[in-house]
């Protein structure tokens, strides 16, 4: 129970008391603790339900994807290795027989490559120099262009001289 003394604007004369009473507690009105428990329980149920629904949906998508994928049928055997003939940066024809007894380190690239090729060829040059120092010239580096229209023999010769003297 609380009381108020003073005047309420325009309503009570001075000296009157205003008494404000709180409604008595009833079993029907929820208190703060039970309200908090209900909110937490509702949130937990929503979270679990959402998780189960999402799991079922993801499983459905996975099954649908597996059903639409068809296994690839082989169309032949990949021919890796074997005889080859290439033109080096001097315009000379070279073949696999020219490299017998050596390991080949093959790099595929193009001379107009702005970023990756120069960085990787710099690493390749350092690697070849280190291998040559330790074991001798047992590894032959080859640069094979993937842009033969623009990468002429003159262009290749100028480009490859920057990376390692033995790079063909």
PDB file of C-alpha atoms in Angstrom:
ATOM      1  CA  UNK A   1       0.000   0.000   0.000  1.00  0.00           C
ATOM      2  CA  UNK A   2       1.303   3.380  -0.838  1.00  0.00           C
ATOM      3  CA  UNK A   3      -0.130   6.792  -0.219  1.00  0.00           C
ATOM      4  CA  UNK A   4       0.179  10.129  -1.905  1.00  0.00           C
ATOM      5  CA  UNK A   5      -0.228  13.492  -0.262  1.00  0.00           C
ATOM      6  CA  UNK A   6      -0.438  16.628  -2.232  1.00  0.00           C
ATOM      7  CA  UNK A   7      -2.652  17.853  -4.923  1.00  0.00           C
ATOM      8  CA  UNK A   8      -3.400  16.131  -8.146  1.00  0.00           C
ATOM      9  CA  UNK A   9      -3.870  18.820 -10.724  1.00  0.00           C
ATOM     10  CA  UNK A  10      -7.472  19.851 -10.873  1.00  0.00           C
ATOM     11  CA  UNK A  11      -8.956  16.875  -9.094  1.00  0.00           C
ATOM     12  CA  UNK A  12      -8.480  16.739  -5.300  1.00  0.00           C
ATOM     13  CA  UNK A  13      -8.365  19.525  -2.753  1.00  0.00           C
ATOM     14  CA  UNK A  14      -5.164  19.978  -0.745  1.00  0.00           C
ATOM     15  CA  UNK A  15      -4.716  17.535   2.106  1.00  0.00           C
ATOM     16  CA  UNK A  16      -6.590  14.627   0.528  1.00  0.00           C
ATOM     17  CA  UNK A  17      -4.930  11.244   0.359  1.00  0.00           C
ATOM     18  CA  UNK A  18      -4.797   9.056  -2.714  1.00  0.00           C
ATOM     19  CA  UNK A  19      -4.382   5.399  -1.914  1.00  0.00           C
ATOM     20  CA  UNK A  20      -3.104   3.025  -4.626  1.00  0.00           C
ATOM     21  CA  UNK A  21      -3.428  -0.677  -3.972  1.00  0.00           C
ATOM     22  CA  UNK A  22      -1.933  -3.535  -5.844  1.00  0.00           C
ATOM     23  CA  UNK A  23      -4.331  -6.245  -6.989  1.00  0.00           C
ATOM     24  CA  UNK A  24      -4.113  -9.324  -4.825  1.00  0.00           C
ATOM     25  CA  UNK A  25      -2.090 -12.256  -6.286  1.00  0.00           C
ATOM     26  CA  UNK A  26      -4.292 -14.761  -8.028  1.00  0.00           C
ATOM     27  CA  UNK A  27      -3.318 -18.202  -9.278  1.00  0.00           C
ATOM     28  CA  UNK A  28      -4.517 -17.329 -12.785  1.00  0.00           C
ATOM     29  CA  UNK A  29      -2.048 -14.452 -13.369  1.00  0.00           C
ATOM     30  CA  UNK A  30       1.449 -15.723 -14.322  1.00  0.00           C
ATOM     31  CA  UNK A  31       4.332 -14.499 -12.244  1.00  0.00           C
ATOM     32  CA  UNK A  32       7.718 -13.488 -13.710  1.00  0.00           C
ATOM     33  CA  UNK A  33       9.451 -16.800 -12.958  1.00  0.00           C
ATOM     34  CA  UNK A  34       6.873 -19.019 -14.664  1.00  0.00           C
ATOM     35  CA  UNK A  35       6.705 -16.580 -17.586  1.00  0.00           C
ATOM     36  CA  UNK A  36      10.496 -16.827 -18.047  1.00  0.00           C
ATOM     37  CA  UNK A  37      10.381 -20.638 -17.958  1.00  0.00           C
ATOM     38  CA  UNK A  38       7.619 -20.691 -20.592  1.00  0.00           C
ATOM     39  CA  UNK A  39       9.590 -18.353 -22.878  1.00  0.00           C
ATOM     40  CA  UNK A  40      12.717 -20.498 -22.538  1.00  0.00           C
ATOM     41  CA  UNK A  41      10.782 -23.714 -23.138  1.00  0.00           C
ATOM     42  CA  UNK A  42       9.044 -22.254 -26.202  1.00  0.00           C
ATOM     43  CA  UNK A  43      12.362 -21.060 -27.611  1.00  0.00           C
ATOM     44  CA  UNK A  44      13.933 -24.475 -27.029  1.00  0.00           C
ATOM     45  CA  UNK A  45      11.054 -26.259 -28.769  1.00  0.00           C
ATOM     46  CA  UNK A  46      11.266 -23.860 -31.738  1.00  0.00           C
ATOM     47  CA  UNK A  47      15.041 -24.374 -31.953  1.00  0.00           C
ATOM     48  CA  UNK A  48      14.803 -28.177 -31.884  1.00  0.00           C
ATOM     49  CA  UNK A  49      11.935 -28.193 -34.386  1.00  0.00           C
ATOM     50  CA  UNK A  50      13.854 -25.903 -36.749  1.00  0.00           C
ATOM     51  CA  UNK A  51      16.928 -28.117 -36.480  1.00  0.00           C
ATOM     52  CA  UNK A  52      14.977 -31.281 -37.243  1.00  0.00           C
ATOM     53  CA  UNK A  53      13.215 -29.654 -40.210  1.00  0.00           C
ATOM     54  CA  UNK A  54      16.536 -28.351 -41.567  1.00  0.00           C
ATOM     55  CA  UNK A  55      18.179 -31.779 -41.137  1.00  0.00           C
ATOM     56  CA  UNK A  56      15.312 -33.497 -42.984  1.00  0.00           C
ATOM     57  CA  UNK A  57      15.488 -30.922 -45.794  1.00  0.00           C
ATOM     58  CA  UNK A  58      19.258 -31.306 -46.175  1.00  0.00           C
ATOM     59  CA  UNK A  59      18.917 -35.099 -46.260  1.00  0.00           C
ATOM     60  CA  UNK A  60      16.255 -34.711 -48.960  1.00  0.00           C
ATOM     61  CA  UNK A  61      18.549 -32.457 -51.029  1.00  0.00           C
ATOM     62  CA  UNK A  62      21.420 -34.922 -50.693  1.00  0.00           C
ATOM     63  CA  UNK A  63      19.248 -37.839 -51.821  1.00  0.00           C
ATOM     64  CA  UNK A  64      17.904 -35.797 -54.727  1.00  0.00           C
ATOM     65  CA  UNK A  65      21.429 -34.860 -55.817  1.00  0.00           C
ATOM     66  CA  UNK A  66      22.624 -38.457 -55.615  1.00  0.00           C
ATOM     67  CA  UNK A  67      19.699 -39.610 -57.761  1.00  0.00           C
ATOM     68  CA  UNK A  68      20.364 -37.013 -60.468  1.00  0.00           C
ATOM     69  CA  UNK A  69      24.087 -37.792 -60.723  1.00  0.00           C
ATOM     70  CA  UNK A  70      24.886 -40.523 -63.161  1.00  0.00           C
ATOM     71  CA  UNK A  71      28.141 -42.371 -62.917  1.00  0.00           C
ATOM     72  CA  UNK A  72      30.636 -41.489 -65.612  1.00  0.00           C
ATOM     73  CA  UNK A  73      31.349 -44.156 -68.109  1.00  0.00           C
ATOM     74  CA  UNK A  74      34.872 -44.546 -69.339  1.00  0.00           C
ATOM     75  CA  UNK A  75      35.426 -43.415 -72.896  1.00  0.00           C
ATOM     76  CA  UNK A  76      38.889 -44.790 -73.195  1.00  0.00           C
ATOM     77  CA  UNK A  77      42.186 -45.091 -71.471  1.00  0.00           C
ATOM     78  CA  UNK A  78      44.157 -41.939 -70.769  1.00  0.00           C
ATOM     79  CA  UNK A  79      47.471 -42.105 -72.510  1.00  0.00           C
ATOM     80  CA  UNK A  80      49.942 -40.623 -70.042  1.00  0.00           C
ATOM     81  CA  UNK A  81      53.559 -40.847 -70.984  1.00  0.00           C
ATOM     82  CA  UNK A  82      54.821 -42.370 -74.172  1.00  0.00           C
ATOM     83  CA  UNK A  83      56.676 -40.874 -77.075  1.00  0.00           C
ATOM     84  CA  UNK A  84      56.406 -37.159 -77.884  1.00  0.00           C
ATOM     85  CA  UNK A  85      57.937 -34.557 -80.146  1.00  0.00           C
ATOM     86  CA  UNK A  86      58.191 -30.867 -79.286  1.00  0.00           C
ATOM     87  CA  UNK A  87      59.856 -27.749 -80.688  1.00  0.00           C
ATOM     88  CA  UNK A  88      62.226 -26.046 -78.247  1.00  0.00           C
ATOM     89  CA  UNK A  89      62.783 -22.299 -77.893  1.00  0.00           C
ATOM     90  CA  UNK A  90      65.599 -22.459 -80.484  1.00  0.00           C
ATOM     91  CA  UNK A  91      63.275 -23.972 -83.084  1.00  0.00           C
ATOM     92  CA  UNK A  92      64.888 -27.425 -82.794  1.00  0.00           C
ATOM     93  CA  UNK A  93      62.710 -30.553 -82.672  1.00  0.00           C
ATOM     94  CA  UNK A  94      63.186 -32.588 -79.506  1.00  0.00           C
ATOM     95  CA  UNK A  95      61.623 -35.892 -78.562  1.00  0.00           C
ATOM     96  CA  UNK A  96      61.376 -38.191 -75.589  1.00  0.00           C
ATOM     97  CA  UNK A  97      64.520 -40.035 -76.719  1.00  0.00           C
ATOM     98  CA  UNK A  98      66.569 -36.849 -76.179  1.00  0.00           C
ATOM     99  CA  UNK A  99      65.793 -37.002 -72.467  1.00  0.00           C
ATOM    100  CA  UNK A 100      66.502 -40.680 -71.744  1.00  0.00           C
ATOM    101  CA  UNK A 101      68.150 -41.163 -68.355  1.00  0.00           C
ATOM    102  CA  UNK A 102      66.909 -37.806 -67.032  1.00  0.00           C
ATOM    103  CA  UNK A 103      63.939 -36.814 -64.987  1.00  0.00           C
ATOM    104  CA  UNK A 104      61.628 -34.329 -66.690  1.00  0.00           C
ATOM    105  CA  UNK A 105      60.087 -31.481 -64.759  1.00  0.00           C
ATOM    106  CA  UNK A 106      57.320 -30.204 -67.019  1.00  0.00           C
ATOM    107  CA  UNK A 107      55.614 -26.844 -66.539  1.00  0.00           C
ATOM    108  CA  UNK A 108      52.592 -25.853 -68.611  1.00  0.00           C
ATOM    109  CA  UNK A 109      52.069 -22.114 -69.016  1.00  0.00           C
ATOM    110  CA  UNK A 110      52.183 -19.167 -71.396  1.00  0.00           C
ATOM    111  CA  UNK A 111      54.435 -16.165 -71.763  1.00  0.00           C
ATOM    112  CA  UNK A 112      51.654 -13.593 -71.414  1.00  0.00           C
ATOM    113  CA  UNK A 113      50.705 -14.940 -67.975  1.00  0.00           C
ATOM    114  CA  UNK A 114      50.747 -11.878 -65.684  1.00  0.00           C
ATOM    115  CA  UNK A 115      50.923 -13.343 -62.170  1.00  0.00           C
ATOM    116  CA  UNK A 116      51.225 -17.048 -61.524  1.00  0.00           C
ATOM    117  CA  UNK A 117      53.661 -18.182 -64.229  1.00  0.00           C
ATOM    118  CA  UNK A 118      56.465 -15.741 -63.306  1.00  0.00           C
ATOM    119  CA  UNK A 119      56.230 -16.605 -59.610  1.00  0.00           C
ATOM    120  CA  UNK A 120      56.195 -20.335 -60.250  1.00  0.00           C
ATOM    121  CA  UNK A 121      58.977 -20.171 -62.850  1.00  0.00           C
ATOM    122  CA  UNK A 122      61.131 -18.262 -60.366  1.00  0.00           C
ATOM    123  CA  UNK A 123      60.594 -21.088 -57.861  1.00  0.00           C
ATOM    124  CA  UNK A 124      61.299 -23.652 -60.583  1.00  0.00           C
ATOM    125  CA  UNK A 125      64.580 -21.895 -61.465  1.00  0.00           C
ATOM    126  CA  UNK A 126      65.698 -21.958 -57.819  1.00  0.00           C
ATOM    127  CA  UNK A 127      64.765 -25.632 -57.530  1.00  0.00           C
ATOM    128  CA  UNK A 128      66.660 -26.597 -60.679  1.00  0.00           C
ATOM    129  CA  UNK A 129      69.746 -24.647 -59.515  1.00  0.00           C
ATOM    130  CA  UNK A 130      69.639 -26.405 -56.134  1.00  0.00           C
ATOM    131  CA  UNK A 131      69.237 -29.832 -57.749  1.00  0.00           C
ATOM    132  CA  UNK A 132      72.039 -29.114 -60.216  1.00  0.00           C
ATOM    133  CA  UNK A 133      74.339 -28.057 -57.370  1.00  0.00           C
ATOM    134  CA  UNK A 134      73.576 -31.161 -55.303  1.00  0.00           C
ATOM    135  CA  UNK A 135      73.150 -33.914 -57.939  1.00  0.00           C
ATOM    136  CA  UNK A 136      74.251 -32.465 -61.234  1.00  0.00           C
ATOM    137  CA  UNK A 137      71.977 -31.937 -64.254  1.00  0.00           C
ATOM    138  CA  UNK A 138      69.785 -35.013 -63.731  1.00  0.00           C
ATOM    139  CA  UNK A 139      66.509 -33.073 -64.034  1.00  0.00           C
ATOM    140  CA  UNK A 140      65.552 -31.419 -67.305  1.00  0.00           C
ATOM    141  CA  UNK A 141      62.976 -28.630 -66.954  1.00  0.00           C
ATOM    142  CA  UNK A 142      60.541 -28.235 -69.844  1.00  0.00           C
ATOM    143  CA  UNK A 143      58.172 -25.348 -70.404  1.00  0.00           C
ATOM    144  CA  UNK A 144      55.258 -26.351 -72.613  1.00  0.00           C
ATOM    145  CA  UNK A 145      53.127 -23.480 -73.824  1.00  0.00           C
ATOM    146  CA  UNK A 146      49.357 -23.636 -73.761  1.00  0.00           C
ATOM    147  CA  UNK A 147      49.192 -20.630 -76.122  1.00  0.00           C
ATOM    148  CA  UNK A 148      51.222 -21.667 -79.192  1.00  0.00           C
ATOM    149  CA  UNK A 149      49.674 -18.935 -81.367  1.00  0.00           C
ATOM    150  CA  UNK A 150      51.160 -16.043 -79.352  1.00  0.00           C
ATOM    151  CA  UNK A 151      54.138 -17.905 -77.866  1.00  0.00           C
ATOM    152  CA  UNK A 152      56.487 -17.983 -80.829  1.00  0.00           C
ATOM    153  CA  UNK A 153      59.948 -19.542 -80.568  1.00  0.00           C
ATOM    154  CA  UNK A 154      61.502 -16.070 -80.312  1.00  0.00           C
ATOM    155  CA  UNK A 155      59.032 -15.071 -77.580  1.00  0.00           C
ATOM    156  CA  UNK A 156      59.701 -18.309 -75.679  1.00  0.00           C
ATOM    157  CA  UNK A 157      63.488 -17.937 -75.952  1.00  0.00           C
ATOM    158  CA  UNK A 158      63.432 -14.407 -74.518  1.00  0.00           C
ATOM    159  CA  UNK A 159      60.967 -15.382 -71.792  1.00  0.00           C
ATOM    160  CA  UNK A 160      62.674 -18.596 -70.650  1.00  0.00           C
ATOM    161  CA  UNK A 161      66.163 -17.031 -70.422  1.00  0.00           C
ATOM    162  CA  UNK A 162      64.897 -14.997 -67.463  1.00  0.00           C
ATOM    163  CA  UNK A 163      64.127 -18.068 -65.366  1.00  0.00           C
ATOM    164  CA  UNK A 164      66.857 -20.673 -65.887  1.00  0.00           C
ATOM    165  CA  UNK A 165      69.449 -21.290 -68.618  1.00  0.00           C
ATOM    166  CA  UNK A 166      68.510 -24.981 -69.013  1.00  0.00           C
ATOM    167  CA  UNK A 167      64.747 -24.426 -69.225  1.00  0.00           C
ATOM    168  CA  UNK A 168      63.582 -25.608 -72.647  1.00  0.00           C
TER     169      UNK A 168
END
